[in-house]
GROMACS .gro file of C-alpha atoms in nm:
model
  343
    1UNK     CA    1   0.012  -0.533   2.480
    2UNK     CA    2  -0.308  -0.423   2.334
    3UNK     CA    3  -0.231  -0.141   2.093
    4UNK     CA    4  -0.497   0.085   1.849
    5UNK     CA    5  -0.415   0.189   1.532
    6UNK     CA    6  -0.536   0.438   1.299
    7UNK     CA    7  -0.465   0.549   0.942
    8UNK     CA    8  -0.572   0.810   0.812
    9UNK     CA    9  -0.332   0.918   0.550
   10UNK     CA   10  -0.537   0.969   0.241
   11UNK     CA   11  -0.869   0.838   0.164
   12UNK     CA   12  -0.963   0.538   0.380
   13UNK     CA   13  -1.050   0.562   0.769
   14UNK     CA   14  -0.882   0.201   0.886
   15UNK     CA   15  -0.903   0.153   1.280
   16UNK     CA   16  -0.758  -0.181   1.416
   17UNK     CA   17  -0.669  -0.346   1.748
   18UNK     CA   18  -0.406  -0.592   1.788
   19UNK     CA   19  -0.298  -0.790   2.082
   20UNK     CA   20   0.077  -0.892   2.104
   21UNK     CA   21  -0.008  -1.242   2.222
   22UNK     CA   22  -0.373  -1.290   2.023
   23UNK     CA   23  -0.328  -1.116   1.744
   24UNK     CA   24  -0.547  -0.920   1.514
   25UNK     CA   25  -0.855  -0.820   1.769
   26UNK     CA   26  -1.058  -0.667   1.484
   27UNK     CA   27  -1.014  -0.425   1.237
   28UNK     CA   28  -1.259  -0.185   1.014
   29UNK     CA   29  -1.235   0.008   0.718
   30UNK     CA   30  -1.424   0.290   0.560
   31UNK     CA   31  -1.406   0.389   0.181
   32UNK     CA   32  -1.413   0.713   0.080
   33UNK     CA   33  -1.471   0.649  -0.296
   34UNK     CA   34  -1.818   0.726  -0.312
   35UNK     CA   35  -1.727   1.128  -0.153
   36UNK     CA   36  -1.434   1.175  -0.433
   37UNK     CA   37  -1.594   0.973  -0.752
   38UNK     CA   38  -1.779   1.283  -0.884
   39UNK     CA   39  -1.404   1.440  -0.888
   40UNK     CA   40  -1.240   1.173  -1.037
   41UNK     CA   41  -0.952   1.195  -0.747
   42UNK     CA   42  -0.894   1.244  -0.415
   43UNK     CA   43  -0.972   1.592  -0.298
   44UNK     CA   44  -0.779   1.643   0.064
   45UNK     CA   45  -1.024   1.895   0.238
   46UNK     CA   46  -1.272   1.660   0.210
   47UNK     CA   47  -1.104   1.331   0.303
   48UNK     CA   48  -1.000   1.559   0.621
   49UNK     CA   49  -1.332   1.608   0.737
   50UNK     CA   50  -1.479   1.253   0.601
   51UNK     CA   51  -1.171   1.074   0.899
   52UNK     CA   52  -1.315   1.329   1.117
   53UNK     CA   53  -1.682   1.184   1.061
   54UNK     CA   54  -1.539   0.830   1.091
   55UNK     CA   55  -1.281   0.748   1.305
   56UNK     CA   56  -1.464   0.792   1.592
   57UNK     CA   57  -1.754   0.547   1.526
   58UNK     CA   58  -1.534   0.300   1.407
   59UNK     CA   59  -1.306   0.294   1.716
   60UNK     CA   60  -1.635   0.218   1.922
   61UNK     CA   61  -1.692  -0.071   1.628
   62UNK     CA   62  -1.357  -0.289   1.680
   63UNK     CA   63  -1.336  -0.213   2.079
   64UNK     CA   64  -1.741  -0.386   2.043
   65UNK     CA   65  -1.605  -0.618   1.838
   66UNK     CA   66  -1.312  -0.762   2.043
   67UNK     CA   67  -1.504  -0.680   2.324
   68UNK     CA   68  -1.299  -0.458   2.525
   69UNK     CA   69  -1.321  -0.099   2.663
   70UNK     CA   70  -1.110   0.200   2.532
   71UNK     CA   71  -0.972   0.169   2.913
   72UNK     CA   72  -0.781  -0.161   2.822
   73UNK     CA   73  -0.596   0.017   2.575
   74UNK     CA   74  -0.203  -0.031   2.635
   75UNK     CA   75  -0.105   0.207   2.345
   76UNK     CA   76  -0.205   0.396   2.055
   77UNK     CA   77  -0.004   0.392   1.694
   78UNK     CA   78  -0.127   0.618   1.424
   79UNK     CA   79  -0.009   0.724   1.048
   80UNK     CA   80   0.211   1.020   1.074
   81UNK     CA   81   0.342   0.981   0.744
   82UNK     CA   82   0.389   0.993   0.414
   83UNK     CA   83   0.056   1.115   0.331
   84UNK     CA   84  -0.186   1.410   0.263
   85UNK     CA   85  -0.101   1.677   0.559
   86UNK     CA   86  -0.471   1.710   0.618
   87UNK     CA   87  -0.516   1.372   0.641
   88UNK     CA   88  -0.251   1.244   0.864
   89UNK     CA   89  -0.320   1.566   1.111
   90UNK     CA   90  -0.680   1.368   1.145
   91UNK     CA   91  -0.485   1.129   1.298
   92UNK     CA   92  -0.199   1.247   1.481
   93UNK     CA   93  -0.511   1.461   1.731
   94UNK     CA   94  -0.706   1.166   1.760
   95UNK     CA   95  -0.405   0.961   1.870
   96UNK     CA   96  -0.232   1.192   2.073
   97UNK     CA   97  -0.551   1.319   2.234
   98UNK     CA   98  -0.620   0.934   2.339
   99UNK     CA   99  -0.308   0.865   2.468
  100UNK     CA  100  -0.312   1.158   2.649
  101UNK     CA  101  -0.664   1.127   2.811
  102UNK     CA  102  -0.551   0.768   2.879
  103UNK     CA  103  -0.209   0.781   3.035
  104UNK     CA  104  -0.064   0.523   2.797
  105UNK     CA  105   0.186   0.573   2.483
  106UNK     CA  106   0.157   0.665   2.186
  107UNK     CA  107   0.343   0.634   1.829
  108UNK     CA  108   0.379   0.745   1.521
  109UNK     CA  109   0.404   0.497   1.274
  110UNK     CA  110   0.564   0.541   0.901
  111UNK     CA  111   0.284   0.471   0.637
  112UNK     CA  112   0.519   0.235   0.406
  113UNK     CA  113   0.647   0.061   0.701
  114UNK     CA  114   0.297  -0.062   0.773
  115UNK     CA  115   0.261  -0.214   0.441
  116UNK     CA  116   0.576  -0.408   0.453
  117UNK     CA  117   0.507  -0.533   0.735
  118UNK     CA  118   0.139  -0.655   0.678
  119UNK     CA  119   0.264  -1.022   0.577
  120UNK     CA  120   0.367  -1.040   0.932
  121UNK     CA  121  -0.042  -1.030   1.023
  122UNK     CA  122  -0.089  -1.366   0.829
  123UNK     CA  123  -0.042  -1.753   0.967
  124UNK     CA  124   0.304  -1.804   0.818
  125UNK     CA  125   0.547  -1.464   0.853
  126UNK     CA  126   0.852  -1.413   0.619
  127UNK     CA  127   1.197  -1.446   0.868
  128UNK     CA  128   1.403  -1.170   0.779
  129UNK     CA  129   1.594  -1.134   0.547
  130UNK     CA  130   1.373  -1.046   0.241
  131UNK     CA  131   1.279  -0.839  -0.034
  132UNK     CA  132   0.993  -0.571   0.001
  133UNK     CA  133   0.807  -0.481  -0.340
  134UNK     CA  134   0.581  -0.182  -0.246
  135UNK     CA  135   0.292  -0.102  -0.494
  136UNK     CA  136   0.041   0.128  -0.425
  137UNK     CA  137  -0.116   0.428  -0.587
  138UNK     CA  138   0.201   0.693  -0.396
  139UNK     CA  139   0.469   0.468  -0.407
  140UNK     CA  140   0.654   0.167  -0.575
  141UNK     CA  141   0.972   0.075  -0.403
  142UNK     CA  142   1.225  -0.252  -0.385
  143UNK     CA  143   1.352  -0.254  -0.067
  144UNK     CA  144   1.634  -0.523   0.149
  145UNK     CA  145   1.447  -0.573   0.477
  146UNK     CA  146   1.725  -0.676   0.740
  147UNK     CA  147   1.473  -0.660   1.020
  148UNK     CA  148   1.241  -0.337   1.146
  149UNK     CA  149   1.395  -0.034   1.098
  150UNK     CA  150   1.702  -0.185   0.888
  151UNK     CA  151   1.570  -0.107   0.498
  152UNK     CA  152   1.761  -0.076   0.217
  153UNK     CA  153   1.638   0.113  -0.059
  154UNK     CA  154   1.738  -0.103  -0.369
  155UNK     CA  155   1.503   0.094  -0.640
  156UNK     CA  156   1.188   0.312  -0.649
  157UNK     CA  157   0.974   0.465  -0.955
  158UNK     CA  158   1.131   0.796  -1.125
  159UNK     CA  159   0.794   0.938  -1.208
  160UNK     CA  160   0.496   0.810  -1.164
  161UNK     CA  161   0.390   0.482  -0.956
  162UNK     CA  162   0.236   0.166  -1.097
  163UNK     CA  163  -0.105   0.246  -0.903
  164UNK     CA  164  -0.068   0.605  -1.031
  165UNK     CA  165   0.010   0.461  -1.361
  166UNK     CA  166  -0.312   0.250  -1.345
  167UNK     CA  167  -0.546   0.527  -1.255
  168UNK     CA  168  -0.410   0.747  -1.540
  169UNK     CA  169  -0.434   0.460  -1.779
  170UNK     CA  170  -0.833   0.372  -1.664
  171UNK     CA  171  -0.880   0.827  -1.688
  172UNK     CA  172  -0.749   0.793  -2.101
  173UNK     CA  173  -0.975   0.500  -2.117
  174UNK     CA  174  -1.282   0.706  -1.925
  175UNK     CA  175  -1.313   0.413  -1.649
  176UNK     CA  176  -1.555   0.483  -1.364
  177UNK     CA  177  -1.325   0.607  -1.027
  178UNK     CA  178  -1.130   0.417  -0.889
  179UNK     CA  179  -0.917   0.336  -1.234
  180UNK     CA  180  -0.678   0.079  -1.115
  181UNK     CA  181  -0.953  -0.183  -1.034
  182UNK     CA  182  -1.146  -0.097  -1.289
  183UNK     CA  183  -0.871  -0.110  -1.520
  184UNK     CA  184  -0.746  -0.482  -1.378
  185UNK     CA  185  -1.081  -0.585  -1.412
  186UNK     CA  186  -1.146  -0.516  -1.757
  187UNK     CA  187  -0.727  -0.642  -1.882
  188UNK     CA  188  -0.892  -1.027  -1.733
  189UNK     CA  189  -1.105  -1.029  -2.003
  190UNK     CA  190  -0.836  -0.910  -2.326
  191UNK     CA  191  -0.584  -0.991  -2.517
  192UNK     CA  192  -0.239  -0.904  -2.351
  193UNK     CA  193  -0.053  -1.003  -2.702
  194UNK     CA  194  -0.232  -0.726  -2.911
  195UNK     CA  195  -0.040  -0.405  -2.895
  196UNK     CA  196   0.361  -0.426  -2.835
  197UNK     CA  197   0.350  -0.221  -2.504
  198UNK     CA  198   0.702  -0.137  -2.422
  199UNK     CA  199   0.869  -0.289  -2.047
  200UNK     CA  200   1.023   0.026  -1.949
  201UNK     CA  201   1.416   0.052  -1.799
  202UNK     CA  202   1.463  -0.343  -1.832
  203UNK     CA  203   1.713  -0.329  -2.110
  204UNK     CA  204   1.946  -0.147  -1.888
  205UNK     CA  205   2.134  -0.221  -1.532
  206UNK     CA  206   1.940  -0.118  -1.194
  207UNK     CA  207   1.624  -0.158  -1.042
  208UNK     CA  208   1.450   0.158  -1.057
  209UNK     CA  209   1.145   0.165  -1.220
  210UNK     CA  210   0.959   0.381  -1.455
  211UNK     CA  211   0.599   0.384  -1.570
  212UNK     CA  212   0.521   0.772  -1.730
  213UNK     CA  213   0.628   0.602  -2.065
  214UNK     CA  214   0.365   0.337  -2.028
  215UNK     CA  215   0.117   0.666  -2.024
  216UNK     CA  216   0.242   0.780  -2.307
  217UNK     CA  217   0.196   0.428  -2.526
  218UNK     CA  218  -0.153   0.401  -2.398
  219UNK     CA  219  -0.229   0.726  -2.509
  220UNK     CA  220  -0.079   0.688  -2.870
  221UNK     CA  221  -0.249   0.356  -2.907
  222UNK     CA  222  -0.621   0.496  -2.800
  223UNK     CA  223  -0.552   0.744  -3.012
  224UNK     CA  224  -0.453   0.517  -3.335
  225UNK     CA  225  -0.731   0.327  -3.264
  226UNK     CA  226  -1.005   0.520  -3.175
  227UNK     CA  227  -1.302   0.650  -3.467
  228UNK     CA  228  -1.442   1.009  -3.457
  229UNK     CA  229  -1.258   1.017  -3.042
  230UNK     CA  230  -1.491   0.645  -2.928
  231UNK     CA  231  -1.322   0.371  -2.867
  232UNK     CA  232  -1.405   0.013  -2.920
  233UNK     CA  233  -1.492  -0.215  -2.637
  234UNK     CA  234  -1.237  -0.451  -2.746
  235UNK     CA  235  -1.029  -0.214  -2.848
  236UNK     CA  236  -1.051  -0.082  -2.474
  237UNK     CA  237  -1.032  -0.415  -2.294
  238UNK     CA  238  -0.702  -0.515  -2.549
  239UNK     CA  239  -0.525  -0.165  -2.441
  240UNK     CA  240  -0.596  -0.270  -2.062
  241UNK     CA  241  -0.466  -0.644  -2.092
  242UNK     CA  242  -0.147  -0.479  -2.234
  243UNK     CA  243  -0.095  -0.232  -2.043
  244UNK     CA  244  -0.141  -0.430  -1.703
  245UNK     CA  245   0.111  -0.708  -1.878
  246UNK     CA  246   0.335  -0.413  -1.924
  247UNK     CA  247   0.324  -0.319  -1.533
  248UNK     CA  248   0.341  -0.719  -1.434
  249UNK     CA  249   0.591  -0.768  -1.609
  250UNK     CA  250   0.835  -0.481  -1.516
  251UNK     CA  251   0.799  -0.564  -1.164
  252UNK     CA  252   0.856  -0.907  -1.210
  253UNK     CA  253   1.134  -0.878  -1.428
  254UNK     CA  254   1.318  -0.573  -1.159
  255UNK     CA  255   1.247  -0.842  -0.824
  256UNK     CA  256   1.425  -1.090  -0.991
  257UNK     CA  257   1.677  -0.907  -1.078
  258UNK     CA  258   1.682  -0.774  -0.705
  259UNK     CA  259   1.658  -1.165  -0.568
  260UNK     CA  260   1.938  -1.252  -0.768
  261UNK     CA  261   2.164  -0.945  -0.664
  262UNK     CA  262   2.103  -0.956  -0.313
  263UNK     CA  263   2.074  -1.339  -0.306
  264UNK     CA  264   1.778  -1.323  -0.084
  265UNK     CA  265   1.514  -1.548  -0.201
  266UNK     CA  266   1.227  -1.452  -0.010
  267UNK     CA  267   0.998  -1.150  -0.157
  268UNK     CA  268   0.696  -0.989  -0.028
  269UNK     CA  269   0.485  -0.768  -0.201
  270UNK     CA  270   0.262  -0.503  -0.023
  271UNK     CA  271   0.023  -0.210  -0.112
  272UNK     CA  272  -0.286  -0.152  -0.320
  273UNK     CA  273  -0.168  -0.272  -0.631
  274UNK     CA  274  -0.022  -0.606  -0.381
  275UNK     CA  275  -0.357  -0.716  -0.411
  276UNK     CA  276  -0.378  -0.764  -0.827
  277UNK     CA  277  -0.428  -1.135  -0.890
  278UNK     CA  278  -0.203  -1.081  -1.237
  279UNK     CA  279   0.077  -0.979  -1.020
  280UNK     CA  280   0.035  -1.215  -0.759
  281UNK     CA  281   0.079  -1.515  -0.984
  282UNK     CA  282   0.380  -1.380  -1.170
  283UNK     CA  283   0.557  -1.304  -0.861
  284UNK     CA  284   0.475  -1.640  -0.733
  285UNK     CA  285   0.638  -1.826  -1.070
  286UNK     CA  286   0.905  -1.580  -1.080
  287UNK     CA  287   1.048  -1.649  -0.672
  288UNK     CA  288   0.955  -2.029  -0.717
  289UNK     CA  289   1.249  -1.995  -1.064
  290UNK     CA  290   1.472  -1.922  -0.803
  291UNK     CA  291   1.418  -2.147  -0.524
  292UNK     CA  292   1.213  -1.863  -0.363
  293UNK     CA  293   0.891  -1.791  -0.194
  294UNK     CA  294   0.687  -1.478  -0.205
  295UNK     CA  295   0.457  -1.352   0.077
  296UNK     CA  296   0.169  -1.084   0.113
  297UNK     CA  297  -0.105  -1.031   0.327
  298UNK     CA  298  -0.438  -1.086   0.277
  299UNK     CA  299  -0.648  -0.852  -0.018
  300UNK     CA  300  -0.822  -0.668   0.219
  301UNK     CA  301  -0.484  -0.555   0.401
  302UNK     CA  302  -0.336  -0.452   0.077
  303UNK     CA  303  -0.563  -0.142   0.076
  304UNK     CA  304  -0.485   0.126   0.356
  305UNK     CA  305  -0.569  -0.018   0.684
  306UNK     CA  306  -0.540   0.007   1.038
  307UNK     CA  307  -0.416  -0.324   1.098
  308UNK     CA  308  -0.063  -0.271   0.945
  309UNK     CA  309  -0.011   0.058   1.157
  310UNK     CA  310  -0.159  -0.127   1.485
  311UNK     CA  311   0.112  -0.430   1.437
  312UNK     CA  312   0.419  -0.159   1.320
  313UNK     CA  313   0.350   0.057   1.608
  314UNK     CA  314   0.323  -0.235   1.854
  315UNK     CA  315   0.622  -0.360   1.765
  316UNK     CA  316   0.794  -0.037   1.817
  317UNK     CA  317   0.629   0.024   2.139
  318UNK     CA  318   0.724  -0.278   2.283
  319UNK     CA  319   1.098  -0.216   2.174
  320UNK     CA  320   1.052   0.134   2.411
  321UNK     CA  321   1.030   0.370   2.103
  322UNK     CA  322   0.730   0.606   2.134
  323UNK     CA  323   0.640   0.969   2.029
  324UNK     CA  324   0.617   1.292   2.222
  325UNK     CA  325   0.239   1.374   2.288
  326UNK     CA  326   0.237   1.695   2.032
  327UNK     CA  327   0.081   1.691   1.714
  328UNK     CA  328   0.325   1.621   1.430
  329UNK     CA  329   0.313   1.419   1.067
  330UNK     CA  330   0.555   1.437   0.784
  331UNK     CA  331   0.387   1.445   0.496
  332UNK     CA  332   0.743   1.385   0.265
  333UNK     CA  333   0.935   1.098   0.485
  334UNK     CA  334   1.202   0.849   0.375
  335UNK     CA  335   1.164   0.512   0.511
  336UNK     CA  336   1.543   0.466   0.520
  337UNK     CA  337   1.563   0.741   0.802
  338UNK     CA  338   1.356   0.521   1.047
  339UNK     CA  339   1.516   0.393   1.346
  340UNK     CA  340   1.600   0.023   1.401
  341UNK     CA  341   1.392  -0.206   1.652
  342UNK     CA  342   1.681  -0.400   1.846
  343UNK     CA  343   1.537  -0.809   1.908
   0.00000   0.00000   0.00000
């Protein structure tokens, strides 16, 4: 089955194809950083009309590059939430429209769901059971994967999450847009050791997280440090290195803790922030303590892409599930509520 995805549910235009016997077909992405830099965010009337600019064009793109027509096109799975409501309505009309004009079905795929399954796009696949860390710049979330459609939510951020954290950090330190990369970029180079920045809600039972007090350290400390309102380079880079150690190592610390709970020893991490070499390595030494493994996709799948909503939705059509053909997103949508894909 040859499906299409698209996502479209904040600021990048990802089209994919995947095959359900080859694989990833091909897959493109477009960036919308350069439209919202000058507003140092994302504004959503104009990452509405920037998907309606691009999707199209891109769609012709991966169909040239896997070398197929739109007319060998078994299905069509698109982003229908969580997400910006302008955004995902992009979408949802492109899809359905498709589908429609093609005869074939169509689904609507749940944005977080596509990011925890990504690892499933790479050569070796986590077997289910496992542990889902979900980063990104909207959400961070533990969750016990029994199989599709069988999540547990184990913890999730209180306030803000760690990519949100990130970008607010990189705004107090007036880093160019995006913050978070900028941000990780820049810690690489300090020292982590210099200021005592705190590990939030580790001290206590659970495995919810919270990062707003992070904000508020990194604030304090500019502040202490900086003379007549300019701060050092090195005074900037330190802050950075600390405050990404800080993140690290709270979300370290909480998917142990979740590992040893649930006593399921493998853990994937997925979403924007998945892609953070930092993290990466101090996941991998913390699942290794236990006897575990961790798994993530690929960098360029961390980010929003149509790849992860063209292998969710596949899987989902093939199990029979598909949507009506009438325009609908959710913009607010618990993962939990999803139904389950029987094997």
């Amino acid at each position: 089955m040859r499906v299409l995805g698209l996502e479209t549910s904040c600021d990048e235009t990802g089209i994919a194809l995947y095959d359900s016997e080859r694989g990833l077909l091909g897959h493109r992405v477009y960036s919308q950083i350069q439209v919202h830099a000058e507003y140092g965010g994302v504004v959503p009337e104009l990452a509405s009309r920037d998907h309606i600019r691009k999707a199209k064009p891109l769609i012709q793109e991966v169909l040239d590059d896997a070398g197929l027509t739109l007319e060998q096109v078994d299905g069509i799975a698109f982003t229908s939430g969580p997400g910006l409501v302008g955004a995902l309505l992009v979408g949802a009309c492109l899809g359905n429209s498709l589908a429609w004009a093609l005869n074939i079905p169509a689904i609507g795929v749940h944005h977080m769901e596509g990011h925890l399954l990504a690892p499933m796009l790479e050569d070796e696949q986590p077997d289910f059971p496992f542990i889902a860390l979900l980063v990104s710049g909207g959400h961070t979330q533990l969750v016990k994967v029994e199989g599709i459609g069988r999540y547990e939510l184990l913890g999730e951020s209180l306030d803000d999450a760690a990519g949100e954290a990130f970008d607010k950090a990189a705004k107090m330190m007036n880093l160019p847009y995006p913050g978070g990369p900028a941000l990780s970029a820049l810690a690489d180079q300090g020292d982590a050791q210099r200021f005592a920045f705190p590990r939030p809600m580790t001290d206590r039972p659970g495995l919810d997280f919270s990062f707003s007090g992070l904000k508020t350290f990194t604030r304090t400390t500019i502040l202490n440090c900086a003379v007549d309102g300019v701060l050092a380079e090195q005074d900037k880079i330190d802050i950075a290195a600390g405050f990404q150690a800080a993140v690290v190592d709270t979300l370290a610390i909480k998917c142990k803790r979740a590992m040893q709970q649930t006593g399921v020893q493998r853990l994937i991490i997925a979403g924007g922030v998945g892609a953070n070499r930092q993290l990466r390595a101090k996941l991998q030494t913390t699942a290794e303590a236990l006897g575990g493994r961790v798994y993530y996709p690929r960098p360029e799948l961390c980010t929003d892409n149509g790849a992860m909503i063209a292998y969710a939705g596949t899987q989902r059509l093939l199990a029979g599930q598909h949507s009506e053909l009438a325009v609908s997103v959710v913009p607010r949508w618990p993962m939990t509520d999803l139904p389950a894909v029987d094997v």
